[in-house]
Coordinates of C-alpha atoms in Angstrom, one line a residue:
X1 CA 39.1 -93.4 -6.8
X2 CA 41.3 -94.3 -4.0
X3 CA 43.6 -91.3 -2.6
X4 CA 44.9 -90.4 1.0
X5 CA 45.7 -86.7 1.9
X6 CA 48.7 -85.8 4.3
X7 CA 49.4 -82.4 5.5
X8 CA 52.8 -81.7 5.4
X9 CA 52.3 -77.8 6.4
X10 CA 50.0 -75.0 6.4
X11 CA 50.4 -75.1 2.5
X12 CA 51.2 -78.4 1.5
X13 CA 49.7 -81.8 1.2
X14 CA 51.0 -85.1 0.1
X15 CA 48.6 -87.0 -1.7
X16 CA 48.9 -90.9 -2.3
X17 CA 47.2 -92.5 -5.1
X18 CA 46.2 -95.8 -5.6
X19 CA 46.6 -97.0 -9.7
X20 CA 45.3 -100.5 -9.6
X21 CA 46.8 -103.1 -11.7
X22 CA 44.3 -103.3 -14.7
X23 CA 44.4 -99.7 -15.4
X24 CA 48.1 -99.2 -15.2
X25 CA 48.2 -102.2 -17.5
X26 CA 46.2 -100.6 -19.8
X27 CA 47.8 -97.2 -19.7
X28 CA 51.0 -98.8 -20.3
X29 CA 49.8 -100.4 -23.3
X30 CA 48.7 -97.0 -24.8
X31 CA 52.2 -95.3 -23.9
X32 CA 53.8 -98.3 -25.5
X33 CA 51.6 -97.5 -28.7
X34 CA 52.6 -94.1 -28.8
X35 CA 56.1 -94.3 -28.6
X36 CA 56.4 -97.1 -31.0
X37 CA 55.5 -94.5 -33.1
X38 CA 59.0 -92.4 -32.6
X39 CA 61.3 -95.3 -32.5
X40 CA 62.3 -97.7 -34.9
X41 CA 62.3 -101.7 -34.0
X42 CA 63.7 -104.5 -36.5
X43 CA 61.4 -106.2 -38.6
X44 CA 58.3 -103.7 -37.6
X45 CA 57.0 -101.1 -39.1
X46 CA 57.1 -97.5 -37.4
X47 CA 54.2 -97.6 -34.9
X48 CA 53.9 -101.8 -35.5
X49 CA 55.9 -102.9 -32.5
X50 CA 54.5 -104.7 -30.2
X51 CA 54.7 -103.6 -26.5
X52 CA 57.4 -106.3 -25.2
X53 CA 59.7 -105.0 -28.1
X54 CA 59.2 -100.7 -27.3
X55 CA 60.2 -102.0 -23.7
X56 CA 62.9 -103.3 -24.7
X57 CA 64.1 -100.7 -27.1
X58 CA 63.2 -97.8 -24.8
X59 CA 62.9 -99.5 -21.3
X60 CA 60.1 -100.6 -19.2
X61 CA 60.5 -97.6 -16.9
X62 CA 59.9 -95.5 -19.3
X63 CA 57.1 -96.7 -20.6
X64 CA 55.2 -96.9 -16.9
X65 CA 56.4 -93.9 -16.6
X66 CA 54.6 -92.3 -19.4
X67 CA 51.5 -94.5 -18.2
X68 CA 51.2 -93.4 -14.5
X69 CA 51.6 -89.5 -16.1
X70 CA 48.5 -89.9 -18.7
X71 CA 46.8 -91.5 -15.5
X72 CA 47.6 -89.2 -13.3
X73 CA 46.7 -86.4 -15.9
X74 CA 42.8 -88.3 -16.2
X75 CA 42.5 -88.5 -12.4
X76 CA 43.9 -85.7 -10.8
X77 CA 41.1 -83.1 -11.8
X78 CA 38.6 -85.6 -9.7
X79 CA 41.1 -85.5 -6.6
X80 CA 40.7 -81.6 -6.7
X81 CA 37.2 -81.8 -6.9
X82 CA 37.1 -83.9 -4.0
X83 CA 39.6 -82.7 -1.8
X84 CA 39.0 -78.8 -2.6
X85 CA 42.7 -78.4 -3.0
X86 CA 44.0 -75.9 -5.8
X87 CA 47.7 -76.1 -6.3
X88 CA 49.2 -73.0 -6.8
X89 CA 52.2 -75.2 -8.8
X90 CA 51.9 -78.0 -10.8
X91 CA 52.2 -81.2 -8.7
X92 CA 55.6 -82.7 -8.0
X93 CA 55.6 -86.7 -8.2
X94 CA 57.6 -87.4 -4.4
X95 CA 58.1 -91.6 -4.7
X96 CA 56.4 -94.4 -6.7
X97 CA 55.9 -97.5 -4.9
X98 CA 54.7 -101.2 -5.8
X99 CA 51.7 -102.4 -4.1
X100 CA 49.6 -106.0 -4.5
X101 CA 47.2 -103.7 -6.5
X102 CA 49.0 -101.7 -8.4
X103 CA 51.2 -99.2 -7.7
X104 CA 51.4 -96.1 -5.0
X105 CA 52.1 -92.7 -6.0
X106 CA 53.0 -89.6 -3.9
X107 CA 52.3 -86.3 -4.6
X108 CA 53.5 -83.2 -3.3
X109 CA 51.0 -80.0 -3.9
X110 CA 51.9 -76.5 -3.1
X111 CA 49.2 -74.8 -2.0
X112 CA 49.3 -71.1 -2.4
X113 CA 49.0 -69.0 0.7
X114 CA 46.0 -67.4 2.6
X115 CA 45.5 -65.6 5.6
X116 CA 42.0 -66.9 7.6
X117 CA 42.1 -63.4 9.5
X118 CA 44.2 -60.4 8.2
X119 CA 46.5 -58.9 10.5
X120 CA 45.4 -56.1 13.0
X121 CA 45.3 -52.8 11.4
X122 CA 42.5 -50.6 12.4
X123 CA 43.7 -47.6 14.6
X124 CA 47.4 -49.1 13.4
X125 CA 49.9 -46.2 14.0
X126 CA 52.4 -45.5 11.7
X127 CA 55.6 -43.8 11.7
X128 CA 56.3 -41.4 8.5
X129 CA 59.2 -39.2 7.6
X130 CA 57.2 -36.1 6.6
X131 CA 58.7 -34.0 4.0
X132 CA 59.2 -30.6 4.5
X133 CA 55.6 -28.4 4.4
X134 CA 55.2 -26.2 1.5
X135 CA 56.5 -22.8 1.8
X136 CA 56.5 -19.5 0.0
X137 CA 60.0 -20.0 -0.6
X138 CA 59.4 -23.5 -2.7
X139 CA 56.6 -22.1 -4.6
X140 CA 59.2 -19.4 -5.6
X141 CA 61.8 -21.5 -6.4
X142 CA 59.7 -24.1 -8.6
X143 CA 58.3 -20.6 -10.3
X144 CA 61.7 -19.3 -10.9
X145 CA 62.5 -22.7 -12.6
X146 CA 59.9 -22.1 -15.3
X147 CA 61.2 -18.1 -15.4
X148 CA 64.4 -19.7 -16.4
X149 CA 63.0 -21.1 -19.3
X150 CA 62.5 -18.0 -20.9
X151 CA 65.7 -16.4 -19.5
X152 CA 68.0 -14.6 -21.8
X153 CA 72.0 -14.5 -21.5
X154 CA 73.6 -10.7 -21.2
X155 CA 76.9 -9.6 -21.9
X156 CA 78.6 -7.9 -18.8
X157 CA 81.8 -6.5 -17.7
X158 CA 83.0 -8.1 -14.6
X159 CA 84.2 -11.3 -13.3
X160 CA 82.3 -14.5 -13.3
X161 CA 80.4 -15.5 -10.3
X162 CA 78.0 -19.0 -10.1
X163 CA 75.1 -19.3 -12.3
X164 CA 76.8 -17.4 -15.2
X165 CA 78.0 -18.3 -18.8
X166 CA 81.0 -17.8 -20.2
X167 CA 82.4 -17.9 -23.6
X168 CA 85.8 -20.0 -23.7
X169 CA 88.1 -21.3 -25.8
X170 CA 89.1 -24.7 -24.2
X171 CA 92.8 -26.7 -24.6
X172 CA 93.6 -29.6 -22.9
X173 CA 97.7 -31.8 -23.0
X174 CA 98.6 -35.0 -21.5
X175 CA 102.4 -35.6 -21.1
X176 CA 102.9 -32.6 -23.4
X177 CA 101.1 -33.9 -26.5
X178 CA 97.9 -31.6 -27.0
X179 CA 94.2 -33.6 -27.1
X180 CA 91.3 -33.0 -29.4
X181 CA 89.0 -34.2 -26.5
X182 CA 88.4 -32.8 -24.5
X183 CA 89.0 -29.4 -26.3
X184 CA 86.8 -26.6 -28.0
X185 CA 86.6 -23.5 -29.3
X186 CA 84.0 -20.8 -28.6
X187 CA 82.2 -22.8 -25.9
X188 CA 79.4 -21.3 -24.0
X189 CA 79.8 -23.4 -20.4
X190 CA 77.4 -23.2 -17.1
X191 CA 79.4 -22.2 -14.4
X192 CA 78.7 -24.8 -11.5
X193 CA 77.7 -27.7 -14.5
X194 CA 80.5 -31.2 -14.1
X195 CA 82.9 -31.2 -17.0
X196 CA 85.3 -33.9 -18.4
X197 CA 87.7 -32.6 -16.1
X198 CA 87.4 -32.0 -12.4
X199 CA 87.5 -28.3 -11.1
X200 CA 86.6 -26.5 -14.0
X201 CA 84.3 -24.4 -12.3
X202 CA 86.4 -24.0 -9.1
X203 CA 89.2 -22.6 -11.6
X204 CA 87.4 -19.8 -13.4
X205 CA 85.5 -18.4 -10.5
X206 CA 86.4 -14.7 -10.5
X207 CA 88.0 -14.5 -13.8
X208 CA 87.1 -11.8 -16.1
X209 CA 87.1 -11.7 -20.4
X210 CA 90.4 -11.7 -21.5
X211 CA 92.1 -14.1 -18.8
X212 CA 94.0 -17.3 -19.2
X213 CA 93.9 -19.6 -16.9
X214 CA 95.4 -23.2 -16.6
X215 CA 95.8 -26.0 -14.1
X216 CA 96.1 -29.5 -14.0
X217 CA 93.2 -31.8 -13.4
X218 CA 92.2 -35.4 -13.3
X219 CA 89.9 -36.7 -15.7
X220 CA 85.9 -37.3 -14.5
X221 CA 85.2 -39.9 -16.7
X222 CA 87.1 -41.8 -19.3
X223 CA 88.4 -39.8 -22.9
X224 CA 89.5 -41.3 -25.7
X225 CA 92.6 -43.5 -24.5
X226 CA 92.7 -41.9 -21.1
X227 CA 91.1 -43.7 -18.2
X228 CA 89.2 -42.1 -15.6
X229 CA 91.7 -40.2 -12.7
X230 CA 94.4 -39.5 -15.7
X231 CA 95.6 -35.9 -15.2
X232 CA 95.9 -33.7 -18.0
X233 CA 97.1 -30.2 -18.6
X234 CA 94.0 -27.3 -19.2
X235 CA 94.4 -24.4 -20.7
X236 CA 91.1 -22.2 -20.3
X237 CA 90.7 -18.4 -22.4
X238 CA 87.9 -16.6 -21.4
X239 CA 86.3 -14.6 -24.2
X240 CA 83.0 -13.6 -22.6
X241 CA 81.1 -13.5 -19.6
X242 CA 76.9 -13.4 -19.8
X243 CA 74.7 -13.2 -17.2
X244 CA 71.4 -14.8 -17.1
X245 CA 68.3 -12.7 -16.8
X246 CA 65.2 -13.5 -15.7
X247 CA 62.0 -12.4 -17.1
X248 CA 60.1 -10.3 -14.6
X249 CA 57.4 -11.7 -12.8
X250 CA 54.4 -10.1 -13.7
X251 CA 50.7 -10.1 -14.8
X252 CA 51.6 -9.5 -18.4
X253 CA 54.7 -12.2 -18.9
X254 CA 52.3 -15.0 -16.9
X255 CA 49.6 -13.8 -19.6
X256 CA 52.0 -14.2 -22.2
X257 CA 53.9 -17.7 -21.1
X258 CA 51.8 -19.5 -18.9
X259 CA 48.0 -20.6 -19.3
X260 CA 47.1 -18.4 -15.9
X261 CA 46.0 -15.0 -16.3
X262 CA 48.3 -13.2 -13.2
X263 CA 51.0 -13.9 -10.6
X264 CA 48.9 -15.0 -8.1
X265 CA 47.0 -17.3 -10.3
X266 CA 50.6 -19.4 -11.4
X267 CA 51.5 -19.4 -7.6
X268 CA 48.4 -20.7 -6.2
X269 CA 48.6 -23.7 -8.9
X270 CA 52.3 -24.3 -8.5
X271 CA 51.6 -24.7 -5.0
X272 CA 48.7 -27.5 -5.4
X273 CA 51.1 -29.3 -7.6
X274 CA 53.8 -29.0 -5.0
X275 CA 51.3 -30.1 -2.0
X276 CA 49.9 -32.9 -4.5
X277 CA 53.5 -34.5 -4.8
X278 CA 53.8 -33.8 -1.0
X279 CA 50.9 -35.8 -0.3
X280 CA 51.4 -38.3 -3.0
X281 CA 55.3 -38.9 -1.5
X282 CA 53.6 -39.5 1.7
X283 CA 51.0 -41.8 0.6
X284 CA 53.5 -43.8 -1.3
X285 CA 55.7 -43.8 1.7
X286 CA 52.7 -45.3 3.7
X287 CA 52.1 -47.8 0.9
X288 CA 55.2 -49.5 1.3
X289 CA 56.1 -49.2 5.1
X290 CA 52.7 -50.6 5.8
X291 CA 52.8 -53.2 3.2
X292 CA 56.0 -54.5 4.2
X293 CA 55.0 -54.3 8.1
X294 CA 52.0 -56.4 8.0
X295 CA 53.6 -58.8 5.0
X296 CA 56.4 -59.2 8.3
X297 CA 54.0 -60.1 10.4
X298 CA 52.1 -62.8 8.8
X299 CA 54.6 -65.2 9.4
X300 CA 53.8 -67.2 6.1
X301 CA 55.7 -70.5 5.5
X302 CA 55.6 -70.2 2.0
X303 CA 56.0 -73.2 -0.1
X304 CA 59.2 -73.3 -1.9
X305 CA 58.1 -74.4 -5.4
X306 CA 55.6 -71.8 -5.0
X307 CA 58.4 -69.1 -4.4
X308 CA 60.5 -70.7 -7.1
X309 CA 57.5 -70.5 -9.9
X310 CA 57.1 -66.8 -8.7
X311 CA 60.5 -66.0 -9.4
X312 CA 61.0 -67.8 -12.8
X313 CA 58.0 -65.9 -14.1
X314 CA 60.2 -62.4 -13.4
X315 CA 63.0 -64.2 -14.9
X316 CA 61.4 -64.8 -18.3
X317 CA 60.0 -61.2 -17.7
X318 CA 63.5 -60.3 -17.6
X319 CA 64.5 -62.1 -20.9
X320 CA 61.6 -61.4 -22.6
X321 CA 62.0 -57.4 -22.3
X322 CA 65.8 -57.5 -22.8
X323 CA 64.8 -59.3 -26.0
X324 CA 62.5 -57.0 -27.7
X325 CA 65.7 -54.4 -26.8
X326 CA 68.2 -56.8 -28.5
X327 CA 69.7 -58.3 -25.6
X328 CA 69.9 -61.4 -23.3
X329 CA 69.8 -62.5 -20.2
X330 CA 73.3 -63.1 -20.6
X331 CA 74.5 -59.8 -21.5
X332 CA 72.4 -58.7 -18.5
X333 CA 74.5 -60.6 -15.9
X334 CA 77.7 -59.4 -17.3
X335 CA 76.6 -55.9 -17.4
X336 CA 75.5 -56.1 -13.7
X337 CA 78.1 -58.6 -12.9
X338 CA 75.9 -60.5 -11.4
X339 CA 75.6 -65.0 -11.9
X340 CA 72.6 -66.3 -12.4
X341 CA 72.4 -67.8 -8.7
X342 CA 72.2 -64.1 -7.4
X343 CA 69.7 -63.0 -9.9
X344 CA 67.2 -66.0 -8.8
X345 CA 68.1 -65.5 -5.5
X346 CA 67.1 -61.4 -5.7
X347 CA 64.0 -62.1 -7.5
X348 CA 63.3 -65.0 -4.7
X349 CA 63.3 -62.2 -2.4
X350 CA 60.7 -60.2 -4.6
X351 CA 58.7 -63.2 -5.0
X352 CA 58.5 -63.8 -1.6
X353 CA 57.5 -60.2 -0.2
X354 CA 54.9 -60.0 -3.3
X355 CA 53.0 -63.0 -2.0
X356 CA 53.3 -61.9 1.3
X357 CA 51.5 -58.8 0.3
X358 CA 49.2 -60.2 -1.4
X359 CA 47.7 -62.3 1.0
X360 CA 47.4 -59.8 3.5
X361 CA 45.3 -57.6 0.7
X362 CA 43.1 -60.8 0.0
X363 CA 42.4 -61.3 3.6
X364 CA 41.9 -57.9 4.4
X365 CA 39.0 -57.8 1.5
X366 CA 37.2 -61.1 2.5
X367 CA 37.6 -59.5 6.3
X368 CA 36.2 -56.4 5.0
X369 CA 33.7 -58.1 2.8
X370 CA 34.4 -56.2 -0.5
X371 CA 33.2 -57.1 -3.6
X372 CA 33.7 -56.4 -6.9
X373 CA 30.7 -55.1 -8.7
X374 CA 30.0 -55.2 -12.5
X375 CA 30.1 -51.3 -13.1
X376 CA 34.1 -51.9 -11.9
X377 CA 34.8 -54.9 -14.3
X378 CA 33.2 -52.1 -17.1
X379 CA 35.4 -49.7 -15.9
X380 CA 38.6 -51.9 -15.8
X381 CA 37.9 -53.2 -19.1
X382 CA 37.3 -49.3 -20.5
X383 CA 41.3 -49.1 -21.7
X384 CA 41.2 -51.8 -23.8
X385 CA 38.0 -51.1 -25.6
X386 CA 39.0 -47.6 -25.9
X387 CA 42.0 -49.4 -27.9
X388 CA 39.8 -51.9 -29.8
X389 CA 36.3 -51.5 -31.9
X390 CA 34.8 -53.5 -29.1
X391 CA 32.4 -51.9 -26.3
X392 CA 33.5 -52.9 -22.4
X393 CA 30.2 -54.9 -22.0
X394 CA 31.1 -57.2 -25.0
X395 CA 34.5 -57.7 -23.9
X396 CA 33.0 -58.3 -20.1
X397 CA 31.1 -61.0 -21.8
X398 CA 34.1 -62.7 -23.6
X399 CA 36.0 -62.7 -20.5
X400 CA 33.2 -64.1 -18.0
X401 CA 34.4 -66.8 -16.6
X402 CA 37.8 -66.6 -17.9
X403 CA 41.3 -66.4 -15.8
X404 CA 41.9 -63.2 -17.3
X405 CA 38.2 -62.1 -15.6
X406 CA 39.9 -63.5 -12.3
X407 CA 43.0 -61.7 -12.7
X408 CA 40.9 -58.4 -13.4
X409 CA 38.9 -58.9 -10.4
X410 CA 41.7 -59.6 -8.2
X411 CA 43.4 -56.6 -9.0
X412 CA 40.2 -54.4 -8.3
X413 CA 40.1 -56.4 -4.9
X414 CA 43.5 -55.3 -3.7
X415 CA 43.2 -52.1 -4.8
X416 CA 40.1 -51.7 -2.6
X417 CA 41.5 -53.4 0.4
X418 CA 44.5 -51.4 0.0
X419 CA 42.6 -48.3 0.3
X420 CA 40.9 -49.8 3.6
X421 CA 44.1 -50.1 5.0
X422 CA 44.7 -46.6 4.6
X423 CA 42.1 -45.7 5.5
X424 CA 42.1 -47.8 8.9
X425 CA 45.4 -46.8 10.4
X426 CA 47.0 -43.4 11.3
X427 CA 49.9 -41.8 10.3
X428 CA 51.6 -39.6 12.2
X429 CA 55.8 -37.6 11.7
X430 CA 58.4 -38.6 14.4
X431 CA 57.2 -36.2 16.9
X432 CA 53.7 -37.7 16.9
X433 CA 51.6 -35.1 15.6
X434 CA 48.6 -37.0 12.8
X435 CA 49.5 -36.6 9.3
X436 CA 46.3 -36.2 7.0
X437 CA 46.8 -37.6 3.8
X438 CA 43.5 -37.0 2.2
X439 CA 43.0 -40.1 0.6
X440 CA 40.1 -39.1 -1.7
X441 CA 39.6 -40.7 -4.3
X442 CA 40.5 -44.4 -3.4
X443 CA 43.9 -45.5 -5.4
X444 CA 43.9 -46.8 -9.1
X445 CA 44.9 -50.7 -9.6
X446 CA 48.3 -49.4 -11.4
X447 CA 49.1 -48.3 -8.1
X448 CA 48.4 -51.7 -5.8
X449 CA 50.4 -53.3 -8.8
X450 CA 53.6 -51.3 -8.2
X451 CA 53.4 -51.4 -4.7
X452 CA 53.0 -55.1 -4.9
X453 CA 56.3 -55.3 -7.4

């Protein structure tokens, strides 16, 4: 097999291939064959036709065409073998040329892209905005939210002031003609809660059972006919004003309501949920400003048909989970008002920064040396025997081998060398001080793959 390799960049290679005479010869008398069997030539039966006549009918391009594919299609794996190349695209054919022995061909292979050494990130220091520490006062707050559950509304006798209900009847005019929307009649509204109409809320602060009041107002959103910023006439009748009342906070109500046996008990668990999403905000935020600073600073020159394959994958994505909703791609667009051009070209952009970040995870795992033991292809492959009558070791065994064993395993790589990274640099808030964001246990692979999307 005859073949010169070119490097074109870091990540592609043009290949030239020799196809001597007496096999493209022969190839093109077996594309001839089977195409005579989808056209129909005077005087032969379908499939009959000799090869001068299918050239003629179809051309002789077309059939050498055909030829040099099924020929290229035969030799190709060999050229991968030898050379050691993997395309991360399927091969673009760049030029056929005649030669005395046949013909040349070029082809242009995307390679995908790797980093030989990962970018520096042990002792990396990285910049956070730290959320607020928390306090007494949030643990209260996120304990009155679940008191207000269970609060009950009291009728009293004074004016309204936020956080009350009120009992109203509502009427509403546009040029003097009254509406049916929006209008209603013995409405309990939230003081402080957005309404059709703008300043509801600001009008009936202070107002007791018993008063009228009306004003004009533009419309929030859109009613009926009347577009959004139409003013209409409002006519508001307070009937009732009820106060909300808590329960009270005590051993007995947490008993009663909650699955903690006293006060202290509920406000020591709401505040490791509230330091749990602290942490977790942080970590996340850690996830993606380092991610994107070391993607940055690789520098890739990532092939183009590489990017582009990327980012028709999301597109079908795209269509294939606005189908099972009853939609299209189409109706997408519109909706968004977006072209097509600008959809690629965001998806392009997500493409890009997704391979980015994965080669920095790969490198950082080979730098690292992690590997992937079998107890962690068991435990990936634990969800979907726990859907299926199959045990994890039997569908480790169907899968060995397999690209979907490869895709598995990748995924458990990253995950690990995302949690060396972590691990490796230091966070700290904008006045310097070390942020400890207790990283046990290492992150799940759901979590590389949103990071990474």
């Amino acid at each position: 097999m005859s073949f010169t390799v070119a490097e074109v960049s870091d990540f592609e290679r043009r290949i030239t291939l020799l196809l001597d005479s007496s096999r493209l010869d022969a190839a093109e008398s077996r594309a001839a064959r089977r195409l005579a069997r989808d056209i129909h030539v005077n005087g032969f039966r379908r499939g009959k036709a000799p090869r001068r006549m299918v050239e003629r009918v179809v051309g002789k391009e077309r059939v050498r065409h055909e030829a040099i594919e099924d020929l290229l299609t035969d030799r190709l794996p060999g050229v991968w073998e030898g050379t050691g190349l993997e395309p991360a695209v399927p091969p673009a054919v760049d030029g056929i040329r005649e030669v005395t022995d046949g013909v040349e061909v070029d082809l242009f292979v995307s390679l995908w892209p790797t980093l030989t050494i990962p970018p520096v990130y042990e002792g990396r220091m990285v910049e956070l905005e730290a959320p607020e520490e928390v306090g007494e006062e949030a643990v209260e707050r996120y304990v009155d939210l679940y008191r207000d559950q269970f609060a009950a509304l009291e009728t009293v006798e004074r004016s309204c002031r936020a956080g009350d209900y009120i009992a109203i009847d509502l009427s509403t005019t546009h040029e003097g003609q009254p509406l049916e929307t929006p209008s209603a009649t013995g409405f309990l509204y939230e003081l402080g809660v957005d309404a059709p109409m703008e300043g509801l809320t600001d009008h009936l602060l202070g107002s007791e059972a018993g008063a009228v009041v009306e004003f004009e107002a533009p419309l929030r959103v859109a009613v009926g006919d009347l577009a959004e910023g139409t003013v209409i006439g409002v006519r508001v009748v307070v009937e009732e004003v009820r106060e909300k009342l808590l329960p009270d906070l005590d051993d007995e109500w947490v008993s009663d309501f909650t699955d903690f046996d006293s006060v202290i008990e509920l406000r020591e668990q709401v505040f490791k949920e509230l330091e749990g999403e602290r942490l977790e905000a942080l970590r996340s935020q850690l996830r993606g400003v380092l991610l994107s600073e070391l993607a940055e600073e690789t520098g890739l020159d990532i092939p183009q048909a590489v990017v582009d394959a990327s980012a028709m994958r999301m597109v079908e994505d795209l269509r294939g989970r606005l189908d099972e909703q009853g939609s299209t791609v189409e109706d997408y667009l519109e909706a968004t008002g977006q072209d097509i051009e600008a959809l690629f070209g965001q998806f392009r952009e997500r493409a890009t920064a997704q391979i980015q970040v994965g080669a920095v995870l790969d490198s950082v795992a080979e730098h690292a040396g992690i590997e992937v033991s079998h107890e962690e292809l068991l435990d990936a492959y634990q969800a979907v025997a726990s859907r299926t009558d199959q045990s994890a070791e039997s569908i480790a065994e169907e899968m060995a081998g397999s690209a979907l064993e490869s895709g598995v395993r990748g995924d458990i790589l990253r995950t690990r060398a995302l949690d060396a990274l972590m691990r490796g640099v230091v966070a700290k808030d904008g006045d310097g001080a070390v942020i400890d964001l207790r990283l046990d246990p290492p992150d799940t692979p759901e979590i590389v793959k949103a990071e990474i999307e």
